[in-house]
PDB file of C-alpha atoms in Angstrom:
ATOM      1  CA  MET A  16     -46.602  16.549  25.899  1.00  0.00           C
ATOM      2  CA  PRO A  17     -44.315  18.250  23.306  1.00  0.00           C
ATOM      3  CA  THR A  18     -41.785  16.063  21.542  1.00  0.00           C
ATOM      4  CA  PRO A  19     -38.172  17.377  21.516  1.00  0.00           C
ATOM      5  CA  ASP A  20     -36.640  17.987  18.113  1.00  0.00           C
ATOM      6  CA  THR A  21     -34.368  15.254  16.828  1.00  0.00           C
ATOM      7  CA  ARG A  22     -30.786  16.343  17.298  1.00  0.00           C
ATOM      8  CA  PRO A  23     -27.965  15.939  14.778  1.00  0.00           C
ATOM      9  CA  SER A  24     -26.600  12.431  14.335  1.00  0.00           C
ATOM     10  CA  ILE A  25     -24.385  11.368  17.196  1.00  0.00           C
ATOM     11  CA  LEU A  26     -21.982   9.967  14.612  1.00  0.00           C
ATOM     12  CA  LEU A  27     -21.502  13.438  13.160  1.00  0.00           C
ATOM     13  CA  ARG A  28     -21.159  14.977  16.601  1.00  0.00           C
ATOM     14  CA  LEU A  29     -18.349  12.549  17.453  1.00  0.00           C
ATOM     15  CA  ARG A  30     -16.101  14.498  15.119  1.00  0.00           C
ATOM     16  CA  ASP A  31     -16.030  17.218  17.753  1.00  0.00           C
ATOM     17  CA  PRO A  32     -13.729  15.929  20.537  1.00  0.00           C
ATOM     18  CA  GLN A  33     -15.251  18.509  22.895  1.00  0.00           C
ATOM     19  CA  ASP A  34     -18.744  17.031  22.567  1.00  0.00           C
ATOM     20  CA  ARG A  35     -18.507  14.889  25.664  1.00  0.00           C
ATOM     21  CA  GLU A  36     -22.227  14.169  25.747  1.00  0.00           C
ATOM     22  CA  ALA A  37     -22.072  12.567  22.298  1.00  0.00           C
ATOM     23  CA  TRP A  38     -19.135  10.408  23.335  1.00  0.00           C
ATOM     24  CA  GLN A  39     -20.852   9.345  26.545  1.00  0.00           C
ATOM     25  CA  GLN A  40     -23.992   8.349  24.677  1.00  0.00           C
ATOM     26  CA  PHE A  41     -21.987   6.568  22.013  1.00  0.00           C
ATOM     27  CA  ALA A  42     -20.023   4.621  24.616  1.00  0.00           C
ATOM     28  CA  SER A  43     -23.165   3.725  26.578  1.00  0.00           C
ATOM     29  CA  VAL A  44     -24.519   1.972  23.491  1.00  0.00           C
ATOM     30  CA  TYR A  45     -21.494   0.487  21.805  1.00  0.00           C
ATOM     31  CA  ARG A  46     -19.752  -0.829  24.907  1.00  0.00           C
ATOM     32  CA  GLY A  47     -22.679  -3.228  25.083  1.00  0.00           C
ATOM     33  CA  VAL A  48     -22.273  -4.184  21.430  1.00  0.00           C
ATOM     34  CA  ILE A  49     -18.541  -4.815  21.824  1.00  0.00           C
ATOM     35  CA  TYR A  50     -19.127  -6.872  24.966  1.00  0.00           C
ATOM     36  CA  ARG A  51     -21.761  -9.030  23.271  1.00  0.00           C
ATOM     37  CA  VAL A  52     -19.429  -9.752  20.374  1.00  0.00           C
ATOM     38  CA  ALA A  53     -16.587 -10.583  22.765  1.00  0.00           C
ATOM     39  CA  ALA A  54     -18.820 -12.896  24.806  1.00  0.00           C
ATOM     40  CA  ARG A  55     -19.929 -14.807  21.706  1.00  0.00           C
ATOM     41  CA  TYR A  56     -16.304 -15.582  20.979  1.00  0.00           C
ATOM     42  CA  GLY A  57     -15.557 -16.848  24.462  1.00  0.00           C
ATOM     43  CA  MET A  58     -13.669 -13.875  25.865  1.00  0.00           C
ATOM     44  CA  GLN A  59     -13.522 -13.487  29.638  1.00  0.00           C
ATOM     45  CA  ASP A  60     -14.837 -10.346  31.351  1.00  0.00           C
ATOM     46  CA  ALA A  61     -11.409  -8.763  31.817  1.00  0.00           C
ATOM     47  CA  ASP A  62     -10.479  -9.325  28.180  1.00  0.00           C
ATOM     48  CA  ALA A  63     -13.853  -8.041  27.017  1.00  0.00           C
ATOM     49  CA  ALA A  64     -13.369  -4.884  29.103  1.00  0.00           C
ATOM     50  CA  ASP A  65      -9.926  -4.379  27.547  1.00  0.00           C
ATOM     51  CA  LEU A  66     -11.460  -4.849  24.119  1.00  0.00           C
ATOM     52  CA  GLU A  67     -14.174  -2.271  24.812  1.00  0.00           C
ATOM     53  CA  GLN A  68     -11.568   0.309  25.780  1.00  0.00           C
ATOM     54  CA  GLU A  69      -9.315  -0.466  22.826  1.00  0.00           C
ATOM     55  CA  VAL A  70     -12.144  -0.213  20.300  1.00  0.00           C
ATOM     56  CA  LEU A  71     -13.348   3.102  21.717  1.00  0.00           C
ATOM     57  CA  ILE A  72      -9.810   4.479  21.533  1.00  0.00           C
ATOM     58  CA  ARG A  73      -9.504   3.384  17.901  1.00  0.00           C
ATOM     59  CA  ILE A  74     -12.852   4.971  17.084  1.00  0.00           C
ATOM     60  CA  SER A  75     -11.819   8.263  18.695  1.00  0.00           C
ATOM     61  CA  ARG A  76      -8.600   8.310  16.682  1.00  0.00           C
ATOM     62  CA  SER A  77     -10.190   7.566  13.334  1.00  0.00           C
ATOM     63  CA  ILE A  78     -13.796   8.866  13.414  1.00  0.00           C
ATOM     64  CA  GLU A  79     -12.833  11.977  11.455  1.00  0.00           C
ATOM     65  CA  ARG A  80     -11.815   9.793   8.528  1.00  0.00           C
ATOM     66  CA  PHE A  81     -15.101   7.918   8.435  1.00  0.00           C
ATOM     67  CA  GLU A  82     -17.370   9.198   5.676  1.00  0.00           C
ATOM     68  CA  HIS A  83     -20.970   8.659   6.733  1.00  0.00           C
ATOM     69  CA  ASP A  84     -22.604   7.870   3.404  1.00  0.00           C
ATOM     70  CA  PRO A  85     -25.634   5.566   3.975  1.00  0.00           C
ATOM     71  CA  ALA A  86     -25.771   4.766   0.270  1.00  0.00           C
ATOM     72  CA  HIS A  87     -22.323   3.182   0.324  1.00  0.00           C
ATOM     73  CA  ALA A  88     -21.085   2.482   3.854  1.00  0.00           C
ATOM     74  CA  LYS A  89     -22.943   2.150   7.143  1.00  0.00           C
ATOM     75  CA  PHE A  90     -21.225   3.035  10.372  1.00  0.00           C
ATOM     76  CA  ARG A  91     -21.942  -0.414  11.788  1.00  0.00           C
ATOM     77  CA  THR A  92     -19.998  -1.997   8.940  1.00  0.00           C
ATOM     78  CA  TRP A  93     -17.008   0.144   9.763  1.00  0.00           C
ATOM     79  CA  LEU A  94     -17.388  -0.498  13.497  1.00  0.00           C
ATOM     80  CA  GLY A  95     -17.486  -4.236  12.853  1.00  0.00           C
ATOM     81  CA  GLN A  96     -14.175  -3.990  11.041  1.00  0.00           C
ATOM     82  CA  VAL A  97     -12.651  -2.081  13.953  1.00  0.00           C
ATOM     83  CA  ILE A  98     -13.889  -4.683  16.446  1.00  0.00           C
ATOM     84  CA  ARG A  99     -12.559  -7.519  14.299  1.00  0.00           C
ATOM     85  CA  SER A 100      -9.162  -5.892  14.007  1.00  0.00           C
ATOM     86  CA  ALA A 101      -8.976  -5.277  17.763  1.00  0.00           C
ATOM     87  CA  ILE A 102      -9.874  -8.893  18.589  1.00  0.00           C
ATOM     88  CA  VAL A 103      -7.318 -10.231  16.127  1.00  0.00           C
ATOM     89  CA  ASP A 104      -4.638  -7.983  17.614  1.00  0.00           C
ATOM     90  CA  GLN A 105      -5.584  -8.944  21.166  1.00  0.00           C
ATOM     91  CA  HIS A 106      -5.461 -12.622  20.289  1.00  0.00           C
ATOM     92  CA  ARG A 107      -2.025 -12.335  18.725  1.00  0.00           C
ATOM     93  CA  LYS A 108      -0.588 -10.490  21.709  1.00  0.00           C
ATOM     94  CA  ARG A 109      -1.579 -13.092  24.286  1.00  0.00           C
ATOM     95  CA  PRO A 110      -1.063 -16.814  24.785  1.00  0.00           C
ATOM     96  CA  ARG A 111      -4.049 -19.008  23.945  1.00  0.00           C
ATOM     97  CA  GLU A 112      -4.868 -19.648  27.617  1.00  0.00           C
ATOM     98  CA  GLN A 113      -4.855 -15.920  28.409  1.00  0.00           C
ATOM     99  CA  GLY A 114      -6.336 -14.512  25.235  1.00  0.00           C
ATOM    100  CA  THR A 115      -9.603 -14.459  23.377  1.00  0.00           C
ATOM    101  CA  GLY A 116     -10.344 -18.151  23.516  1.00  0.00           C
ATOM    102  CA  LEU A 117     -10.288 -18.397  19.719  1.00  0.00           C
ATOM    103  CA  THR A 118      -8.337 -20.826  17.602  1.00  0.00           C
ATOM    104  CA  GLU A 119      -6.096 -19.476  14.858  1.00  0.00           C
ATOM    105  CA  SER A 120      -8.635 -20.659  12.288  1.00  0.00           C
ATOM    106  CA  GLU A 121     -11.481 -18.847  14.063  1.00  0.00           C
ATOM    107  CA  VAL A 122      -9.469 -15.635  14.234  1.00  0.00           C
ATOM    108  CA  HIS A 123      -8.647 -15.856  10.554  1.00  0.00           C
ATOM    109  CA  HIS A 124     -12.271 -16.322   9.584  1.00  0.00           C
ATOM    110  CA  LEU A 125     -13.870 -13.797  11.920  1.00  0.00           C
ATOM    111  CA  GLU A 126     -16.911 -12.279  10.228  1.00  0.00           C
ATOM    112  CA  TRP A 127     -18.830  -9.391  11.772  1.00  0.00           C
ATOM    113  CA  LEU A 128     -21.507  -8.519   9.245  1.00  0.00           C
ATOM    114  CA  ASP A 129     -23.812 -11.297  10.363  1.00  0.00           C
ATOM    115  CA  GLU A 130     -27.329 -11.266  11.735  1.00  0.00           C
ATOM    116  CA  ALA A 131     -26.245 -11.580  15.367  1.00  0.00           C
ATOM    117  CA  TYR A 132     -23.996  -8.526  15.127  1.00  0.00           C
ATOM    118  CA  GLU A 133     -26.729  -6.456  13.492  1.00  0.00           C
ATOM    119  CA  GLU A 134     -29.156  -7.520  16.223  1.00  0.00           C
ATOM    120  CA  ASP A 135     -26.611  -6.542  18.889  1.00  0.00           C
ATOM    121  CA  CYS A 136     -26.432  -3.034  17.440  1.00  0.00           C
ATOM    122  CA  ARG A 137     -30.179  -2.588  17.075  1.00  0.00           C
ATOM    123  CA  SER A 138     -30.887  -3.962  20.531  1.00  0.00           C
ATOM    124  CA  GLU A 139     -28.380  -1.739  22.316  1.00  0.00           C
ATOM    125  CA  ILE A 140     -29.497   1.364  20.409  1.00  0.00           C
ATOM    126  CA  LEU A 141     -33.148   0.720  21.202  1.00  0.00           C
ATOM    127  CA  ARG A 142     -32.428   0.030  24.870  1.00  0.00           C
ATOM    128  CA  TRP A 143     -30.641   3.382  25.008  1.00  0.00           C
ATOM    129  CA  ALA A 144     -33.438   5.117  23.114  1.00  0.00           C
ATOM    130  CA  SER A 145     -36.097   3.666  25.411  1.00  0.00           C
ATOM    131  CA  ARG A 146     -34.313   5.110  28.436  1.00  0.00           C
ATOM    132  CA  ARG A 147     -33.978   8.475  26.699  1.00  0.00           C
ATOM    133  CA  ILE A 148     -37.664   8.870  25.903  1.00  0.00           C
ATOM    134  CA  ARG A 149     -39.239   7.219  28.949  1.00  0.00           C
ATOM    135  CA  GLY A 150     -39.885  10.538  30.659  1.00  0.00           C
ATOM    136  CA  GLU A 151     -41.624  12.019  27.613  1.00  0.00           C
ATOM    137  CA  PHE A 152     -44.701   9.834  28.066  1.00  0.00           C
ATOM    138  CA  THR A 153     -47.286   9.286  30.760  1.00  0.00           C
ATOM    139  CA  GLU A 154     -47.206   6.015  32.631  1.00  0.00           C
ATOM    140  CA  SER A 155     -50.356   4.770  30.921  1.00  0.00           C
ATOM    141  CA  SER A 156     -49.010   5.578  27.438  1.00  0.00           C
ATOM    142  CA  TRP A 157     -45.744   3.804  28.173  1.00  0.00           C
ATOM    143  CA  GLN A 158     -47.562   0.784  29.564  1.00  0.00           C
ATOM    144  CA  ALA A 159     -49.790   0.662  26.468  1.00  0.00           C
ATOM    145  CA  PHE A 160     -46.657   0.488  24.347  1.00  0.00           C
ATOM    146  CA  TRP A 161     -44.760  -1.903  26.582  1.00  0.00           C
ATOM    147  CA  LYS A 162     -47.491  -4.416  27.222  1.00  0.00           C
ATOM    148  CA  THR A 163     -48.590  -4.699  23.578  1.00  0.00           C
ATOM    149  CA  THR A 164     -45.194  -4.373  21.850  1.00  0.00           C
ATOM    150  CA  ILE A 165     -42.581  -5.785  24.222  1.00  0.00           C
ATOM    151  CA  ASP A 166     -44.774  -8.207  26.190  1.00  0.00           C
ATOM    152  CA  GLN A 167     -46.829  -8.814  23.016  1.00  0.00           C
ATOM    153  CA  ARG A 168     -50.112  -9.038  24.868  1.00  0.00           C
ATOM    154  CA  PRO A 169     -53.429  -8.622  23.006  1.00  0.00           C
ATOM    155  CA  VAL A 170     -54.522  -5.026  22.544  1.00  0.00           C
ATOM    156  CA  THR A 171     -58.023  -5.800  23.797  1.00  0.00           C
ATOM    157  CA  GLU A 172     -56.649  -7.288  27.006  1.00  0.00           C
ATOM    158  CA  VAL A 173     -54.342  -4.325  27.676  1.00  0.00           C
ATOM    159  CA  ALA A 174     -57.087  -1.814  26.888  1.00  0.00           C
ATOM    160  CA  LYS A 175     -59.327  -3.404  29.509  1.00  0.00           C
ATOM    161  CA  GLU A 176     -56.502  -3.547  32.060  1.00  0.00           C
ATOM    162  CA  LEU A 177     -55.563   0.124  31.595  1.00  0.00           C
ATOM    163  CA  GLY A 178     -59.131   1.357  31.265  1.00  0.00           C
ATOM    164  CA  LYS A 179     -58.528   2.730  27.776  1.00  0.00           C
ATOM    165  CA  SER A 180     -60.214   2.285  24.427  1.00  0.00           C
ATOM    166  CA  ILE A 181     -58.599   0.060  21.832  1.00  0.00           C
ATOM    167  CA  GLY A 182     -58.033   3.123  19.660  1.00  0.00           C
ATOM    168  CA  ALA A 183     -56.230   4.903  22.526  1.00  0.00           C
ATOM    169  CA  ILE A 184     -53.899   1.916  22.965  1.00  0.00           C
ATOM    170  CA  TYR A 185     -52.982   1.936  19.287  1.00  0.00           C
ATOM    171  CA  THR A 186     -52.437   5.697  19.362  1.00  0.00           C
ATOM    172  CA  SER A 187     -50.180   5.553  22.428  1.00  0.00           C
ATOM    173  CA  ARG A 188     -48.191   2.664  21.034  1.00  0.00           C
ATOM    174  CA  SER A 189     -47.741   4.394  17.712  1.00  0.00           C
ATOM    175  CA  ARG A 190     -46.484   7.590  19.356  1.00  0.00           C
ATOM    176  CA  VAL A 191     -43.902   5.759  21.457  1.00  0.00           C
ATOM    177  CA  ILE A 192     -42.640   3.660  18.541  1.00  0.00           C
ATOM    178  CA  ARG A 193     -42.369   6.715  16.307  1.00  0.00           C
ATOM    179  CA  ARG A 194     -40.351   8.555  18.954  1.00  0.00           C
ATOM    180  CA  LEU A 195     -38.133   5.525  19.573  1.00  0.00           C
ATOM    181  CA  ARG A 196     -37.258   5.436  15.901  1.00  0.00           C
ATOM    182  CA  GLU A 197     -36.529   9.150  15.807  1.00  0.00           C
ATOM    183  CA  VAL A 198     -34.125   8.952  18.731  1.00  0.00           C
ATOM    184  CA  ALA A 199     -32.552   5.700  17.523  1.00  0.00           C
ATOM    185  CA  GLN A 200     -31.723   7.332  14.227  1.00  0.00           C
ATOM    186  CA  GLU A 201     -29.416   9.741  16.016  1.00  0.00           C
ATOM    187  CA  PHE A 202     -26.985   6.841  15.686  1.00  0.00           C
ATOM    188  CA  ASP A 203     -27.662   5.807  12.126  1.00  0.00           C
ATOM    189  CA  SER A 204     -30.143   7.765  10.050  1.00  0.00           C
ATOM    190  CA  SER A 205     -29.895   5.196   7.271  1.00  0.00           C
ATOM    191  CA  ASP A 206     -31.450   2.501   9.452  1.00  0.00           C
ATOM    192  CA  ASN A 207     -35.154   3.256   9.690  1.00  0.00           C
ATOM    193  CA  GLY A 208     -36.387  -0.309   9.615  1.00  0.00           C
ATOM    194  CA  PHE A 209     -36.318  -1.088  13.320  1.00  0.00           C
ATOM    195  CA  THR A 210     -38.714  -3.778  14.454  1.00  0.00           C
ATOM    196  CA  LEU A 211     -39.537  -3.468  18.115  1.00  0.00           C
ATOM    197  CA  SER A 212     -41.286  -6.669  19.128  1.00  0.00           C
ATOM    198  CA  ASN A 213     -38.190  -8.386  20.498  1.00  0.00           C
ATOM    199  CA  GLU A 214     -35.514  -5.690  20.496  1.00  0.00           C
ATOM    200  CA  ILE A 215     -35.692  -4.570  24.132  1.00  0.00           C
ATOM    201  CA  THR A 216     -34.988  -7.353  26.573  1.00  0.00           C
ATOM    202  CA  PRO A 217     -37.143  -8.015  29.670  1.00  0.00           C
ATOM    203  CA  VAL A 218     -34.453  -6.600  31.998  1.00  0.00           C
ATOM    204  CA  GLU A 219     -35.503  -3.154  30.759  1.00  0.00           C
ATOM    205  CA  LYS A 220     -39.013  -3.768  32.007  1.00  0.00           C
ATOM    206  CA  SER A 221     -37.925  -3.898  35.622  1.00  0.00           C
ATOM    207  CA  ASP A 222     -36.201  -0.533  35.212  1.00  0.00           C
ATOM    208  CA  ASP A 223     -38.856   1.366  33.297  1.00  0.00           C
ATOM    209  CA  ALA A 224     -42.227  -0.292  33.801  1.00  0.00           C
TER     210      ALA A 224
END
């Protein structure tokens, strides 16, 4: 099955306000990131939803000023700063019992460039990418990838179950992983070090397997 060409970075396409597809794809990924960050800091669903909308509005207003230079500044670093600023502003606008659930000290010391935030970004991007490419592969190829990479089952066991050779399992898995990385890099071409063993949560299995 032919593999579609990798399209220009979604981050570059966001500079065109008429590119609705890019904005929809961007929102489908980063709403999840924003929500995860909000949840870690004790925000209720309604406040998290408000935060998602506010961050997306801020991104739309300032994306043209963001210089995508992987050697100096990653988009996720910039996004983390936007999220932090939005949470601080939301906290200051609302009483403690109606706001973010953070103390003044926690708001002051909010840090976004931590491992959990990076994992949030990678996980949401790879979940999106897995949905994008699912239809490019046969069921058996996808299962070879899923069972050995996501479920982390032994290759020999999966080969026997699917009626394939061990070499065929490795080939199928490699093709899917390579394509996942290609599509994922539409968001950040500087990040080519994705590890896939634990990035896509089991809830995806029920949708795609």
